[in-house]
Short mmCIF file of C-alpha atoms in Angstrom, two decimals:
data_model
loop_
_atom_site.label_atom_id
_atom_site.label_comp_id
_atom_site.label_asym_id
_atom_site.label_seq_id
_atom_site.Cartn_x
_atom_site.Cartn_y
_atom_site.Cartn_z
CA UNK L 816 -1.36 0.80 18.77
CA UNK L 817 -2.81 -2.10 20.44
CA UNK L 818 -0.78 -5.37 19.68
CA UNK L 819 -1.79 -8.89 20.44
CA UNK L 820 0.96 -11.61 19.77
CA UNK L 821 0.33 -15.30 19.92
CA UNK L 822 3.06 -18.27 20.07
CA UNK L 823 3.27 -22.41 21.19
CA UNK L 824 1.96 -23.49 18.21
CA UNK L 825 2.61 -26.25 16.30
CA UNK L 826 1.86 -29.90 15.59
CA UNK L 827 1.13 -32.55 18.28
CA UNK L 828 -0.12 -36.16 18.00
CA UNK L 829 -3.52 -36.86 18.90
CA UNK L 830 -3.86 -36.92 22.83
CA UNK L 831 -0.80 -34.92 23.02
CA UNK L 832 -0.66 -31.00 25.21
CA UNK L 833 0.38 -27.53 23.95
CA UNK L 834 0.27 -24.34 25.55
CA UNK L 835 -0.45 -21.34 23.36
CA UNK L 836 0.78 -17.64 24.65
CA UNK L 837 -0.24 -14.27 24.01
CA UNK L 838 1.02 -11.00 24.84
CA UNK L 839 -0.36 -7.47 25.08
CA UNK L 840 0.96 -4.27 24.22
CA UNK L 841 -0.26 -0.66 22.99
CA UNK L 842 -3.30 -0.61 25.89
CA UNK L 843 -4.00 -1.57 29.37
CA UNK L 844 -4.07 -5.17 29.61
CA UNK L 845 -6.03 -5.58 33.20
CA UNK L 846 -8.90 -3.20 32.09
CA UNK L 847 -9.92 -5.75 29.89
CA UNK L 848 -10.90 -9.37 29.85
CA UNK L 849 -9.64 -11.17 27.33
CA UNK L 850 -10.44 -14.36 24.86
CA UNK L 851 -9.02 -17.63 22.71
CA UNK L 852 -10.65 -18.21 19.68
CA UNK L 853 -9.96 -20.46 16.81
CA UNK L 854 -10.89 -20.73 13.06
CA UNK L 855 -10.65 -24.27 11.05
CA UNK L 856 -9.31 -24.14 7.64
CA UNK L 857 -12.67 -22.68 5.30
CA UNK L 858 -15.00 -22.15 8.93
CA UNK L 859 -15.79 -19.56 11.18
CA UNK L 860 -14.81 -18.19 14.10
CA UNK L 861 -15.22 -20.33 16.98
CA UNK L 862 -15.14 -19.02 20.69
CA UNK L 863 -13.36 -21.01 23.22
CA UNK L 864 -13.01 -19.27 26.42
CA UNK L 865 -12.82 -16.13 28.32
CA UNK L 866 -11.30 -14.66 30.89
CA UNK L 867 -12.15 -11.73 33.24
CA UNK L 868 -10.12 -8.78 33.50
CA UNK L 869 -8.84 -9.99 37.19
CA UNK L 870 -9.11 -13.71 36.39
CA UNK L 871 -11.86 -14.20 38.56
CA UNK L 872 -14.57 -14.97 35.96
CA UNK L 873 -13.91 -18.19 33.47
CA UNK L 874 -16.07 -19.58 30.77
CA UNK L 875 -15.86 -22.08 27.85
CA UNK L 876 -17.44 -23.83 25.04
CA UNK L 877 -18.94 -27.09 25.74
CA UNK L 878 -16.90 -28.47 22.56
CA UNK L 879 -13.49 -27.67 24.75
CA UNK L 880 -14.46 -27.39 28.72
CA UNK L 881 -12.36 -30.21 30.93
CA UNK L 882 -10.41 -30.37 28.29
CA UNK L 883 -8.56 -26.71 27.30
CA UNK L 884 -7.58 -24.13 30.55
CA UNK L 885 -7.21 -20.29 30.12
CA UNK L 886 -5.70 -18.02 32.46
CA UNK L 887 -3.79 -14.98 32.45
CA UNK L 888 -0.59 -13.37 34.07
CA UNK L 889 -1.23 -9.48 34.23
CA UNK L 890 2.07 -8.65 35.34
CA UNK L 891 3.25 -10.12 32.18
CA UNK L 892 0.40 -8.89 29.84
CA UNK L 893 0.31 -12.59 29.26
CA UNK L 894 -3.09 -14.71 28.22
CA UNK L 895 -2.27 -18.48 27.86
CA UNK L 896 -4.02 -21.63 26.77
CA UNK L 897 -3.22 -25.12 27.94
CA UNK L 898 -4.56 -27.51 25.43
CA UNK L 899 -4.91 -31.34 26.58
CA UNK L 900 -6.31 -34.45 25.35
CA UNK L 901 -5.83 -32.62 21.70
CA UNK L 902 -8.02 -34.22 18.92
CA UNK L 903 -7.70 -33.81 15.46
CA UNK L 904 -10.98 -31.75 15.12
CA UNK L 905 -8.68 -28.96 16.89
CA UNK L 906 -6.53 -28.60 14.16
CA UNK L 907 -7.63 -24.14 13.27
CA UNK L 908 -5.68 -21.14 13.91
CA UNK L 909 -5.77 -20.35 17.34
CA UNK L 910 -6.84 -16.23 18.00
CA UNK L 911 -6.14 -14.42 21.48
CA UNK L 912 -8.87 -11.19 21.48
CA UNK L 913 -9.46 -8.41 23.60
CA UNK L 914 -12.82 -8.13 24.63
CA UNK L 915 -14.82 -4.98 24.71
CA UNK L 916 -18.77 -4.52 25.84
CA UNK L 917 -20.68 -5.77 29.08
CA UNK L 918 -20.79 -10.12 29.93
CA UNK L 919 -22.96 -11.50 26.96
CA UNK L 920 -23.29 -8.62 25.51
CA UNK L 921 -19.13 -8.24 24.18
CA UNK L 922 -17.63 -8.11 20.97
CA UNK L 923 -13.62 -8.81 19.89
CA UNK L 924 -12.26 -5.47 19.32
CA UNK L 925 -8.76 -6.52 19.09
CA UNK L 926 -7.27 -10.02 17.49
CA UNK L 927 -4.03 -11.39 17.15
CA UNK L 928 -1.98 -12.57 14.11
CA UNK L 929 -3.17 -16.29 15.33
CA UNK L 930 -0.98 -19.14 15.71
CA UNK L 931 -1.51 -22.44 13.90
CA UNK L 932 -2.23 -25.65 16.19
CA UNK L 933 -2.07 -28.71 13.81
CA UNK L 934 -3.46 -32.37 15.57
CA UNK L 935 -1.84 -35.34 13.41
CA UNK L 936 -0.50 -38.75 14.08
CA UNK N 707 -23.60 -26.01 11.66
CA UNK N 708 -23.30 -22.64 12.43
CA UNK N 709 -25.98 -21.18 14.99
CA UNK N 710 -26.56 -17.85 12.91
CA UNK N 711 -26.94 -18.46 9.17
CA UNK N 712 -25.27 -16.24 6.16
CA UNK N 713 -25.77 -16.12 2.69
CA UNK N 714 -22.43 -18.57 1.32
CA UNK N 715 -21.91 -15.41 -0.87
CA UNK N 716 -23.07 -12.34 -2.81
CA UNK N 717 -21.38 -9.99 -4.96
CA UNK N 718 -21.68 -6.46 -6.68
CA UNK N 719 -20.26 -4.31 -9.32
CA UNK N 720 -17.78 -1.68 -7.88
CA UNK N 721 -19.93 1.57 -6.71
CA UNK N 722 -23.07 -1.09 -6.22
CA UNK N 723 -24.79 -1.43 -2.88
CA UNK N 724 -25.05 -5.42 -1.37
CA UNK N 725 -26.14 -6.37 2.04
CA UNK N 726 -25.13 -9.90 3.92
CA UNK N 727 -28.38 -11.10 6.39
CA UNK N 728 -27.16 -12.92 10.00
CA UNK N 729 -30.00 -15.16 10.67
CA UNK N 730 -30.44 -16.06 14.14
CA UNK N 731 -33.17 -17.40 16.70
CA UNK N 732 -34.85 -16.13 19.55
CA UNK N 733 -31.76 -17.92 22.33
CA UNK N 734 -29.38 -15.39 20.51
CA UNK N 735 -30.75 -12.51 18.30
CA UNK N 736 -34.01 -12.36 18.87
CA UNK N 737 -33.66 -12.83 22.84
CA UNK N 738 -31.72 -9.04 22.10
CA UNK N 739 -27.99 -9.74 22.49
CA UNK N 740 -26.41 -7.26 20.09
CA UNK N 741 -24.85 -8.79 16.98
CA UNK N 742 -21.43 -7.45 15.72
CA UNK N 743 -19.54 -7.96 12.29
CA UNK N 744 -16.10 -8.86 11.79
CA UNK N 745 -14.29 -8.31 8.07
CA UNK N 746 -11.79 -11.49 7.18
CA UNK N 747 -9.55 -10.11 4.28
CA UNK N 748 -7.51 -13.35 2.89
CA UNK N 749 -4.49 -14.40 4.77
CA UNK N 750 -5.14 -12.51 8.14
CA UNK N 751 -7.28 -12.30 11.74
CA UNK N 752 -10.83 -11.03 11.92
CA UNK N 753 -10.77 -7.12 12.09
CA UNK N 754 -14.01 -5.77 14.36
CA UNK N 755 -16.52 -3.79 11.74
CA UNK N 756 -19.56 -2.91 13.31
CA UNK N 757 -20.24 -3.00 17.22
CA UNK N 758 -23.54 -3.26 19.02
CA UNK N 759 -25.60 -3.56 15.60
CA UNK N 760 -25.07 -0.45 14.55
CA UNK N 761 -22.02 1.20 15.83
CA UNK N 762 -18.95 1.71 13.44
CA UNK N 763 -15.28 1.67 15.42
CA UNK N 764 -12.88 4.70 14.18
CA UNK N 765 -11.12 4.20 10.63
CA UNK N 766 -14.15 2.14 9.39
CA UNK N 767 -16.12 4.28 6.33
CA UNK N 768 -19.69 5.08 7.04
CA UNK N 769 -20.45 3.71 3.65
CA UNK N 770 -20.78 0.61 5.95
CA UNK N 771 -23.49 0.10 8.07
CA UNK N 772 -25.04 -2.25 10.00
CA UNK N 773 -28.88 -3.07 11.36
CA UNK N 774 -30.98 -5.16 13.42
CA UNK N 775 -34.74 -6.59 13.92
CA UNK N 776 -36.37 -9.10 15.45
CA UNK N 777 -34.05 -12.48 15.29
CA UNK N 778 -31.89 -11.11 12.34
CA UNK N 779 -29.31 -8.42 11.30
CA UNK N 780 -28.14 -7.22 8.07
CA UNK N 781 -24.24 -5.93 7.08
CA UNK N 782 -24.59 -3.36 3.86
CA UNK N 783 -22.16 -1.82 2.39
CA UNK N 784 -22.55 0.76 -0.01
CA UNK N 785 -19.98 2.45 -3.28
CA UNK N 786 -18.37 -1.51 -3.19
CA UNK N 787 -14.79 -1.02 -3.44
CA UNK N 788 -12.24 -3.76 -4.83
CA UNK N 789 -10.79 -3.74 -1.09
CA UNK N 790 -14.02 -4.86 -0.07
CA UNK N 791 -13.54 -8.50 -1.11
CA UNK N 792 -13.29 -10.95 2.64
CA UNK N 793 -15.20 -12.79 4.18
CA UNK N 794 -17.80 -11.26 6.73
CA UNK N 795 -19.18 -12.77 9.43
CA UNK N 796 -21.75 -12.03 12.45
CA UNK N 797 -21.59 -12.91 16.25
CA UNK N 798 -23.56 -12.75 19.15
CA UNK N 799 -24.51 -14.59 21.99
CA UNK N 800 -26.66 -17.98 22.44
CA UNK N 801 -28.16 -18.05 25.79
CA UNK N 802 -29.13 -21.77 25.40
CA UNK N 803 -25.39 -22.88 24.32
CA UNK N 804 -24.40 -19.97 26.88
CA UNK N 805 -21.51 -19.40 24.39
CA UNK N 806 -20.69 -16.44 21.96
CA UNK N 807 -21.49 -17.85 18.60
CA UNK N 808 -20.70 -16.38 14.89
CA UNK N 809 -22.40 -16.79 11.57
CA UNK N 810 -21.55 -19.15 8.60
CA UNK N 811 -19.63 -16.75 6.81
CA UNK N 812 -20.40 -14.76 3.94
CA UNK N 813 -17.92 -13.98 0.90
CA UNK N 814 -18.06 -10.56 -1.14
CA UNK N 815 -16.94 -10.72 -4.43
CA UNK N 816 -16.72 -7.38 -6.38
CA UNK N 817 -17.29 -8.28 -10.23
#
């Protein structure tokens, strides 16, 4: 059974850094590339970044680019997320997701649980 | 404001048919990225429904199906079942923001 697990969240004052975690199990985490998402209290979905399934192909959102840095450790199964400069605006549930399809053409076949980033002062 | 839009909600009588439309443009639908659905049931993640517009993964009921034309999709789901009540949303991708975007959302309430 494929199992994505997210941790590192938690609340942080504005400007303040976390670094969110997520580990793979139940498939074969370098076939795949893989993705943070996040979802604000009553909103949608809201992509953030993606990784390749060798690391060697990043994107972002404009809304999180300079700002947020995804990478992965296959030998670990690991995705992370460094978040810096955090604003309040990036208060959501944070969602690592496997990635299935071809470049823009991909869907989220897999999410974790999600783990809850809250930005106060 | 979301980049594909969603009827806020719709609703049925249990065994009814209902449908939820993704609205998009022609920088995301209508430029022919696929559009996929995701099922939000209260309290948890996103769960994958339909793949490339049409395309149902295993343990989903064919009583749910999906379509697309032009710069729009539709979700319906047919015999509405209690367990049916979430939140439903669409996704695709927006060449212009060149960013995977999702829909407004769209609520199913069985009456």
């Amino acid at each position: 059974e494929v199992q994505l697990v997210e941790s590192g969240g938690g609340v942080e004052r504005p400007g303040g850094s976390l670094r969110l975690s997520c580990v793979g199990s139940g498939f074969t985490f370098d076939d795949y590339g893989m993705n943070w998402l996040r979802q604000a209290p009553g909103k949608g979905p809201e992509w953030l970044a993606g990784i390749s399934w060798n690391g060697g192909k990043i994107r972002y959102a404009d809304s999180v680019k300079g700002r947020f840095t995804i990478s992965r450790d296959n030998s670990k199964n690991s995705l992370s997320l460094q978040l810096n400069d955090l604003r309040a605006e990036d208060t959501a549930f944070y969602y690592c997701a496997g990635e299935r399809g071809y470049t823009d053409y991909s869907w989220f076949a897999s999410w974790g649980q999600g783990t809850l980033v809250t930005v106060s002062s | 404001q979301s980049v594909l839009t969603q009827p806020p909600s719709v609703s049925g009588a249990p065994g009814q048919w209902v449908t939820i439309s993704c609205t998009g443009n022609t920088s995301n639908i209508g430029a022919g990225y696929d559009v996929h659905w995701y099922q939000q049931l209260p309290g948890t993640a996103p769960k994958l429904l339909i793949y490339t517009n049409t395309r149902r993964p295993s343990g989903v009921p064919d009583r749910v199906s999906g379509s697309k034309s032009g710069t729009s999709a539709s979700l319906a789901i047919a015999g509405l079942q209690v367990e049916d009540e979430a939140d439903y949303y669409c996704q695709s991708y927006d060449s212009r923001l060149s960013a995977f975007v999702f829909g407004s959302g769209t609520k199913v309430t069985v009456l």
